[in-house]
Amino acid sequence: MLSRALPPSGPARTLTGITLVHTLGQGLWMALHAIYATVVLNLSAGQFGIGVGVAAGVALAVSTPTGHLADRVGPRQVQIWSFLALGPLTAALLSVHGFAQYVLVLSLQAVAYSASRSARMAMVAGLIPPDQRVSVRAYLRATTNVSVSAGALLAGLLLVVDEVWAYKLAVVLNASTYLITGLLTLLLPAVAAQPARPGPALTVLRDRPYLTFVVLDGLLFMHNFLLDVVLPLWVLHRTDAPRWVIAAILLTNTVAVVLFQVRAARGTDEPSAAARASRSASVCVALACVVFALTENASSAVACVLLLVGALVHVVGEIRQSAGSWGLAFGLAPEHAQGQYQGTHAMGADLGKMIAPAVLTWLAIEHGTTGWMVMAVGFVLVGSAMPLVAEWARRSGDRSAEPVKV
């Protein structure tokens, strides 16, 4: 049973183990970061938000250059050193005094984190055959959901203690997971560094089809905030559903991703199939938006049923969109520049994270059913453009993708 739940032995399984450790610390820190900043460091909520925003901007700015570094130096080396740097940089939060130091530490962390993220995806591209990359990414995402949930559970135990030493312990534990992850990376085979080539170094910045895909993918990625951010506010302010349904929705989503992400990723390794997966995913997300809109004037019982139905439809779109995104990100990138292309691909999700909470909340909470319909139409339009962009990319460059069926 364990063998069936894990990728094949070799680099793919080692990558899964590394992800398990890394995301355990992430899940822990995601739940406690705001509390540590405001309770232990005595920062205001506004200062915390600014610090996180600055760090996000830094990570966004250096994603492509750090990906290029992974190509030139070798992704394993970059992953090892970035994680080893994240350990002491995280521990530095224990000695931070004041807002300026907090922003500085977070910004340095963002550079190291961006490098580790680009290197991890370049490692997948370098160690896994093209027809297995999306499947491995699916295993990594399912693992991430399990591990982040475990980290959040551990954070809950520390919240029960509610002491300064407990929050400082969370910093130490998070720093430790980075160090362990860096050392575990030594178990992976090295991926050869790519030599310098004639022409501009950051070729991805001249690849208009790929950049278009990154923007569209970032817009489609915004749907991930529907369950985490928008629906809790919608349930509280615009429906008669009980509050416990919020937890039920999130639990349903987590379990479904763990159980079905790998299966949903099958057959999406080629750009044409990946583009169609993104298109079908957008339709599912749009249908979920319509179902969510119907809960506004429904009774408590009916609203609960509709919310859960909408969550199930949404998670189908979520796992298909993830698979389509990975298939296009790997398939449209030249093999010699996977690092900078995967780093650039991550920028789309970063952009989506920056604008989604405010825009989607404004549409749903301020405009109700109309707002949900606007979201539905928007997601369908973005998803429908994916096959066209994949075909544009195929025609404009020397890629291995077959003609795209639109």
Short mmCIF file of C-alpha atoms in Angstrom, two decimals:
data_model
loop_
_atom_site.label_atom_id
_atom_site.label_comp_id
_atom_site.label_asym_id
_atom_site.label_seq_id
_atom_site.Cartn_x
_atom_site.Cartn_y
_atom_site.Cartn_z
CA MET A 1 0.00 0.00 0.00
CA LEU A 2 2.83 2.37 0.87
CA SER A 3 4.50 1.72 -2.49
CA ARG A 4 1.28 2.58 -4.31
CA ALA A 5 0.95 5.81 -2.33
CA LEU A 6 4.49 6.95 -3.20
CA PRO A 7 6.25 7.62 -6.50
CA PRO A 8 8.69 4.98 -7.81
CA SER A 9 11.88 4.50 -5.85
CA GLY A 10 14.76 6.69 -6.90
CA PRO A 11 14.99 10.48 -7.26
CA ALA A 12 11.21 10.92 -7.34
CA ARG A 13 10.78 9.27 -3.95
CA THR A 14 13.72 11.20 -2.49
CA LEU A 15 12.19 14.45 -3.74
CA THR A 16 8.95 13.45 -2.02
CA GLY A 17 10.74 12.88 1.28
CA ILE A 18 12.50 16.24 0.99
CA THR A 19 9.17 17.93 0.30
CA LEU A 20 7.65 16.23 3.35
CA VAL A 21 10.24 17.77 5.67
CA HIS A 22 10.30 21.17 3.99
CA THR A 23 6.54 21.70 3.95
CA LEU A 24 6.13 20.48 7.54
CA GLY A 25 8.04 23.57 8.61
CA GLN A 26 6.06 25.72 6.20
CA GLY A 27 2.74 24.53 7.60
CA LEU A 28 3.95 25.25 11.12
CA TRP A 29 5.18 28.74 10.29
CA MET A 30 2.22 29.75 8.12
CA ALA A 31 -0.05 29.31 11.13
CA LEU A 32 2.22 31.16 13.57
CA HIS A 33 4.09 33.83 11.62
CA ALA A 34 1.55 36.61 12.19
CA ILE A 35 1.29 35.77 15.88
CA TYR A 36 5.07 35.71 16.32
CA ALA A 37 5.44 39.07 14.60
CA THR A 38 2.74 40.80 16.64
CA VAL A 39 3.09 39.06 20.02
CA VAL A 40 6.82 38.34 20.31
CA LEU A 41 8.29 41.10 18.12
CA ASN A 42 5.58 43.61 19.13
CA LEU A 43 4.95 44.72 15.56
CA SER A 44 1.61 46.15 14.50
CA ALA A 45 -0.65 44.27 12.10
CA GLY A 46 0.15 46.90 9.49
CA GLN A 47 3.90 46.44 9.93
CA PHE A 48 3.49 42.68 9.63
CA GLY A 49 1.55 43.13 6.39
CA ILE A 50 4.15 45.50 4.96
CA GLY A 51 6.98 43.14 5.83
CA VAL A 52 5.29 40.18 4.19
CA GLY A 53 4.44 42.32 1.16
CA VAL A 54 8.02 43.52 0.74
CA ALA A 55 9.31 39.96 1.00
CA ALA A 56 6.79 38.81 -1.63
CA GLY A 57 7.96 41.57 -3.94
CA VAL A 58 11.60 40.59 -3.47
CA ALA A 59 10.82 36.93 -4.19
CA LEU A 60 8.94 37.96 -7.31
CA ALA A 61 11.80 40.13 -8.56
CA VAL A 62 14.52 37.51 -8.17
CA SER A 63 12.60 34.42 -9.35
CA THR A 64 13.95 34.47 -12.89
CA PRO A 65 17.57 35.39 -12.00
CA THR A 66 17.77 32.70 -9.30
CA GLY A 67 16.36 30.20 -11.77
CA HIS A 68 19.08 31.18 -14.25
CA LEU A 69 21.62 30.68 -11.47
CA ALA A 70 20.30 27.14 -10.97
CA ASP A 71 20.81 26.46 -14.68
CA ARG A 72 24.37 27.80 -14.73
CA VAL A 73 25.65 26.46 -11.40
CA GLY A 74 23.51 23.33 -11.15
CA PRO A 75 20.16 23.10 -9.34
CA ARG A 76 21.33 20.71 -6.64
CA GLN A 77 24.05 23.09 -5.49
CA VAL A 78 21.64 26.02 -5.47
CA GLN A 79 19.01 24.03 -3.57
CA ILE A 80 21.51 22.86 -0.95
CA TRP A 81 22.97 26.29 -0.27
CA SER A 82 19.65 28.12 -0.37
CA PHE A 83 18.14 25.78 2.24
CA LEU A 84 21.26 25.91 4.38
CA ALA A 85 21.04 29.70 4.22
CA LEU A 86 17.35 29.67 5.13
CA GLY A 87 18.16 27.90 8.40
CA PRO A 88 20.18 30.73 10.03
CA LEU A 89 18.11 33.40 8.29
CA THR A 90 15.00 31.96 9.92
CA ALA A 91 16.73 31.62 13.28
CA ALA A 92 17.71 35.30 12.97
CA LEU A 93 14.10 36.15 13.79
CA LEU A 94 14.92 35.22 17.37
CA SER A 95 17.21 38.25 17.66
CA VAL A 96 15.22 40.76 15.61
CA HIS A 97 14.53 44.10 17.28
CA GLY A 98 12.29 46.52 15.45
CA PHE A 99 10.51 46.80 12.14
CA ALA A 100 13.57 47.59 9.99
CA GLN A 101 15.43 44.45 11.08
CA TYR A 102 12.29 42.38 10.54
CA VAL A 103 11.92 43.60 6.95
CA LEU A 104 15.63 43.01 6.27
CA VAL A 105 15.51 39.42 7.54
CA LEU A 106 12.34 38.65 5.58
CA SER A 107 13.83 40.12 2.40
CA LEU A 108 16.97 37.99 2.70
CA GLN A 109 14.79 34.97 3.37
CA ALA A 110 12.81 35.77 0.23
CA VAL A 111 15.95 35.68 -1.92
CA ALA A 112 16.99 32.30 -0.51
CA TYR A 113 13.45 30.93 -0.74
CA SER A 114 13.11 32.05 -4.36
CA ALA A 115 16.39 30.33 -5.22
CA SER A 116 15.29 27.11 -3.50
CA ARG A 117 11.94 27.14 -5.31
CA SER A 118 13.48 27.60 -8.75
CA ALA A 119 16.14 24.98 -8.01
CA ARG A 120 13.56 22.40 -6.84
CA MET A 121 11.64 22.62 -10.08
CA ALA A 122 14.86 22.51 -12.10
CA MET A 123 15.77 19.36 -10.14
CA VAL A 124 12.47 17.77 -11.15
CA ALA A 125 13.16 18.66 -14.79
CA GLY A 126 16.75 17.42 -14.59
CA LEU A 127 16.15 14.13 -12.77
CA ILE A 128 12.74 13.02 -14.03
CA PRO A 129 11.97 12.00 -17.64
CA PRO A 130 9.63 14.44 -19.44
CA ASP A 131 6.70 12.02 -19.49
CA GLN A 132 6.84 11.60 -15.69
CA ARG A 133 7.42 15.18 -14.50
CA VAL A 134 3.78 16.15 -14.07
CA SER A 135 3.08 12.91 -12.22
CA VAL A 136 5.96 13.59 -9.84
CA ARG A 137 4.74 17.15 -9.28
CA ALA A 138 1.36 15.68 -8.41
CA TYR A 139 2.94 13.40 -5.80
CA LEU A 140 4.81 16.40 -4.39
CA ARG A 141 1.60 18.42 -4.12
CA ALA A 142 -0.29 15.61 -2.40
CA THR A 143 2.62 15.25 0.01
CA THR A 144 2.60 18.99 0.61
CA ASN A 145 -1.06 18.94 1.62
CA VAL A 146 -0.46 16.16 4.14
CA SER A 147 2.68 17.75 5.56
CA VAL A 148 1.32 21.30 5.76
CA SER A 149 -1.71 19.97 7.61
CA ALA A 150 0.57 18.18 10.07
CA GLY A 151 2.55 21.38 10.55
CA ALA A 152 -0.63 23.34 11.18
CA LEU A 153 -1.69 20.73 13.76
CA LEU A 154 1.65 21.16 15.53
CA ALA A 155 1.12 24.92 15.44
CA GLY A 156 -2.25 24.39 17.10
CA LEU A 157 -0.56 22.62 19.99
CA LEU A 158 1.85 25.53 20.43
CA LEU A 159 -1.09 27.95 20.32
CA VAL A 160 -2.67 26.06 23.19
CA VAL A 161 0.49 26.66 25.22
CA ASP A 162 0.36 30.35 24.20
CA GLU A 163 3.74 31.28 25.67
CA VAL A 164 6.59 33.28 24.15
CA TRP A 165 8.94 30.30 24.49
CA ALA A 166 6.50 28.17 22.47
CA TYR A 167 6.48 30.66 19.60
CA LYS A 168 10.28 30.85 19.69
CA LEU A 169 10.36 27.06 19.59
CA ALA A 170 8.36 27.28 16.35
CA VAL A 171 11.12 29.45 14.85
CA VAL A 172 13.75 26.89 15.86
CA LEU A 173 11.72 24.00 14.45
CA ASN A 174 11.16 25.81 11.16
CA ALA A 175 14.85 26.67 10.87
CA SER A 176 15.70 23.04 11.57
CA THR A 177 13.49 21.77 8.74
CA TYR A 178 15.37 24.00 6.30
CA LEU A 179 18.73 22.66 7.45
CA ILE A 180 17.52 19.06 7.29
CA THR A 181 16.08 19.65 3.82
CA GLY A 182 19.39 21.05 2.62
CA LEU A 183 21.27 18.01 3.93
CA LEU A 184 18.71 15.59 2.48
CA THR A 185 19.29 17.16 -0.94
CA LEU A 186 22.76 15.57 -0.85
CA LEU A 187 21.00 12.25 -1.40
CA LEU A 188 19.90 13.38 -4.87
CA PRO A 189 22.08 12.91 -7.94
CA ALA A 190 23.70 16.06 -9.29
CA VAL A 191 22.15 17.70 -12.34
CA ALA A 192 24.69 19.01 -14.81
CA ALA A 193 25.10 22.77 -15.03
CA GLN A 194 24.27 24.35 -18.37
CA PRO A 195 27.08 26.21 -20.15
CA ALA A 196 26.69 29.82 -21.20
CA ARG A 197 25.09 30.25 -24.62
CA PRO A 198 25.25 33.06 -27.17
CA GLY A 199 22.65 35.78 -26.79
CA PRO A 200 20.86 37.21 -23.76
CA ALA A 201 21.18 35.28 -20.51
CA LEU A 202 17.52 35.52 -19.44
CA THR A 203 15.97 34.16 -22.62
CA VAL A 204 12.62 33.58 -20.96
CA LEU A 205 12.05 37.33 -20.79
CA ARG A 206 11.97 37.35 -24.61
CA ASP A 207 9.66 34.35 -24.88
CA ARG A 208 6.33 36.10 -25.37
CA PRO A 209 4.16 32.95 -25.57
CA TYR A 210 5.63 31.65 -22.32
CA LEU A 211 5.23 34.99 -20.56
CA THR A 212 1.63 35.13 -21.75
CA PHE A 213 1.06 31.66 -20.33
CA VAL A 214 2.60 32.75 -17.01
CA VAL A 215 0.22 35.72 -16.74
CA LEU A 216 -2.85 33.66 -17.66
CA ASP A 217 -1.80 30.87 -15.34
CA GLY A 218 -1.40 33.38 -12.52
CA LEU A 219 -4.91 34.70 -13.14
CA LEU A 220 -6.31 31.19 -13.17
CA PHE A 221 -4.35 30.39 -10.01
CA MET A 222 -6.43 33.02 -8.20
CA HIS A 223 -9.19 30.45 -7.74
CA ASN A 224 -7.13 28.88 -4.94
CA PHE A 225 -8.16 31.78 -2.70
CA LEU A 226 -11.88 31.11 -3.09
CA LEU A 227 -11.94 28.46 -0.36
CA ASP A 228 -9.30 29.93 1.94
CA VAL A 229 -10.25 33.62 1.86
CA VAL A 230 -13.49 34.36 0.04
CA LEU A 231 -15.81 31.57 1.19
CA PRO A 232 -15.22 32.04 4.94
CA LEU A 233 -16.22 35.70 4.59
CA TRP A 234 -19.11 34.78 2.29
CA VAL A 235 -20.45 32.21 4.76
CA LEU A 236 -20.21 34.66 7.65
CA HIS A 237 -21.69 37.72 5.96
CA ARG A 238 -23.89 36.63 3.04
CA THR A 239 -25.39 33.22 3.95
CA ASP A 240 -27.31 31.53 6.76
CA ALA A 241 -24.95 28.54 6.80
CA PRO A 242 -23.35 27.64 10.15
CA ARG A 243 -19.69 28.49 10.64
CA TRP A 244 -18.61 24.86 10.97
CA VAL A 245 -19.22 24.36 7.26
CA ILE A 246 -16.07 26.42 6.58
CA ALA A 247 -13.93 23.78 8.29
CA ALA A 248 -15.81 21.02 6.49
CA ILE A 249 -15.11 22.65 3.13
CA LEU A 250 -11.38 23.01 3.81
CA LEU A 251 -11.13 19.44 5.10
CA THR A 252 -12.95 18.14 2.02
CA ASN A 253 -10.56 20.02 -0.23
CA THR A 254 -7.44 18.75 1.54
CA VAL A 255 -8.55 15.12 1.50
CA ALA A 256 -9.60 15.28 -2.16
CA VAL A 257 -6.27 16.75 -3.25
CA VAL A 258 -4.33 14.07 -1.37
CA LEU A 259 -6.46 11.27 -2.82
CA PHE A 260 -6.93 12.40 -6.41
CA GLN A 261 -4.17 14.83 -7.44
CA VAL A 262 -1.91 12.12 -8.87
CA ARG A 263 -4.77 10.52 -10.79
CA ALA A 264 -5.92 13.88 -12.15
CA ALA A 265 -2.42 14.61 -13.46
CA ARG A 266 -2.27 11.57 -15.72
CA GLY A 267 -2.06 12.35 -19.41
CA THR A 268 -1.12 16.03 -19.01
CA ASP A 269 2.62 15.79 -19.77
CA GLU A 270 2.29 17.18 -23.30
CA PRO A 271 1.46 20.91 -23.68
CA SER A 272 -1.65 20.26 -25.78
CA ALA A 273 -3.18 17.94 -23.18
CA ALA A 274 -2.08 20.25 -20.37
CA ALA A 275 -3.74 23.22 -22.07
CA ARG A 276 -7.00 21.31 -22.43
CA ALA A 277 -6.79 20.34 -18.76
CA SER A 278 -6.45 24.03 -17.83
CA ARG A 279 -9.46 24.84 -20.00
CA SER A 280 -11.65 22.13 -18.45
CA ALA A 281 -10.44 23.19 -15.01
CA SER A 282 -11.62 26.74 -15.63
CA VAL A 283 -15.09 25.44 -16.47
CA CYS A 284 -15.23 23.50 -13.20
CA VAL A 285 -14.13 26.55 -11.21
CA ALA A 286 -16.74 28.66 -13.00
CA LEU A 287 -19.48 26.14 -12.17
CA ALA A 288 -18.36 26.21 -8.54
CA CYS A 289 -18.71 30.00 -8.54
CA VAL A 290 -22.28 29.66 -9.82
CA VAL A 291 -23.12 27.12 -7.11
CA PHE A 292 -21.61 29.35 -4.40
CA ALA A 293 -23.71 32.26 -5.64
CA LEU A 294 -26.91 30.24 -5.14
CA THR A 295 -26.28 30.01 -1.39
CA GLU A 296 -27.00 33.68 -0.65
CA ASN A 297 -30.77 33.39 -0.30
CA ALA A 298 -30.93 29.68 0.56
CA SER A 299 -31.96 28.19 3.88
CA SER A 300 -29.27 27.05 6.27
CA ALA A 301 -29.56 23.38 5.30
CA VAL A 302 -29.69 24.06 1.55
CA ALA A 303 -26.76 26.47 1.81
CA CYS A 304 -24.66 23.80 3.54
CA VAL A 305 -25.40 21.28 0.79
CA LEU A 306 -24.68 23.77 -1.98
CA LEU A 307 -21.44 24.90 -0.37
CA LEU A 308 -20.18 21.34 -0.12
CA VAL A 309 -21.27 20.56 -3.70
CA GLY A 310 -19.53 23.71 -4.90
CA ALA A 311 -16.39 22.74 -2.99
CA LEU A 312 -16.35 19.31 -4.66
CA VAL A 313 -16.75 20.85 -8.12
CA HIS A 314 -14.07 23.39 -7.29
CA VAL A 315 -11.53 20.78 -6.18
CA VAL A 316 -11.95 18.96 -9.50
CA GLY A 317 -11.02 22.22 -11.19
CA GLU A 318 -8.18 22.78 -8.73
CA ILE A 319 -6.41 19.47 -9.31
CA ARG A 320 -6.88 19.67 -13.08
CA GLN A 321 -5.62 23.26 -13.17
CA SER A 322 -2.53 22.28 -11.21
CA ALA A 323 -1.79 19.43 -13.60
CA GLY A 324 -2.32 21.64 -16.64
CA SER A 325 -0.10 24.33 -15.17
CA TRP A 326 2.78 21.90 -14.55
CA GLY A 327 2.45 20.29 -17.98
CA LEU A 328 2.66 23.64 -19.74
CA ALA A 329 5.42 24.98 -17.48
CA PHE A 330 7.69 22.01 -18.20
CA GLY A 331 6.58 21.33 -21.77
CA LEU A 332 6.98 24.86 -23.09
CA ALA A 333 10.42 25.37 -21.54
CA PRO A 334 13.66 24.48 -23.36
CA GLU A 335 15.60 21.78 -21.54
CA HIS A 336 18.73 23.89 -21.19
CA ALA A 337 16.88 26.68 -19.33
CA GLN A 338 14.42 24.87 -17.09
CA GLY A 339 15.62 26.75 -14.02
CA GLN A 340 14.87 30.24 -15.27
CA TYR A 341 11.66 29.11 -16.94
CA GLN A 342 10.37 27.41 -13.78
CA GLY A 343 11.37 30.46 -11.75
CA THR A 344 9.41 32.66 -14.14
CA HIS A 345 6.46 30.28 -14.00
CA ALA A 346 6.35 30.72 -10.22
CA MET A 347 5.98 34.47 -10.75
CA GLY A 348 2.49 33.91 -12.15
CA ALA A 349 1.30 32.31 -8.94
CA ASP A 350 3.02 35.08 -6.97
CA LEU A 351 1.11 37.70 -8.93
CA GLY A 352 -2.12 35.82 -8.35
CA LYS A 353 -1.42 35.71 -4.61
CA MET A 354 -0.88 39.47 -4.55
CA ILE A 355 -4.14 40.48 -6.21
CA ALA A 356 -6.55 37.61 -5.54
CA PRO A 357 -7.57 38.26 -1.91
CA ALA A 358 -8.57 41.88 -2.48
CA VAL A 359 -10.15 41.45 -5.92
CA LEU A 360 -12.10 38.25 -5.30
CA THR A 361 -13.30 39.37 -1.87
CA TRP A 362 -14.46 42.68 -3.32
CA LEU A 363 -16.38 40.92 -6.10
CA ALA A 364 -18.10 38.38 -3.84
CA ILE A 365 -18.76 40.32 -0.65
CA GLU A 366 -19.53 43.71 -2.19
CA HIS A 367 -21.42 42.55 -5.29
CA GLY A 368 -22.89 39.18 -4.31
CA THR A 369 -24.28 37.08 -7.14
CA THR A 370 -23.10 39.52 -9.80
CA GLY A 371 -19.57 39.29 -8.46
CA TRP A 372 -19.62 35.49 -8.55
CA MET A 373 -20.86 35.57 -12.15
CA VAL A 374 -18.06 37.95 -13.13
CA MET A 375 -15.56 35.55 -11.57
CA ALA A 376 -17.11 32.60 -13.42
CA VAL A 377 -16.90 34.33 -16.79
CA GLY A 378 -13.37 35.53 -16.10
CA PHE A 379 -12.07 32.08 -15.21
CA VAL A 380 -13.64 30.53 -18.32
CA LEU A 381 -12.14 33.20 -20.59
CA VAL A 382 -8.67 32.72 -19.12
CA GLY A 383 -8.86 28.93 -19.32
CA SER A 384 -10.17 29.02 -22.88
CA ALA A 385 -7.10 30.97 -23.96
CA MET A 386 -4.65 28.29 -22.79
CA PRO A 387 -4.85 26.01 -25.89
CA LEU A 388 -4.35 29.05 -28.10
CA VAL A 389 -1.27 30.11 -26.17
CA ALA A 390 0.13 26.56 -26.28
CA GLU A 391 -0.30 26.51 -30.06
CA TRP A 392 1.34 29.95 -30.33
CA ALA A 393 4.28 28.67 -28.31
CA ARG A 394 4.61 25.58 -30.49
CA ARG A 395 4.69 27.61 -33.67
CA SER A 396 7.07 30.29 -32.42
CA GLY A 397 9.87 28.08 -31.05
CA ASP A 398 11.72 24.82 -31.45
CA ARG A 399 9.75 22.80 -28.93
CA SER A 400 8.74 19.20 -28.88
CA ALA A 401 5.04 19.81 -28.47
CA GLU A 402 2.73 18.29 -31.03
CA PRO A 403 0.06 20.39 -32.81
CA VAL A 404 -2.40 21.61 -30.22
CA LYS A 405 -6.03 20.59 -30.57
CA VAL A 406 -8.19 23.53 -29.62
#
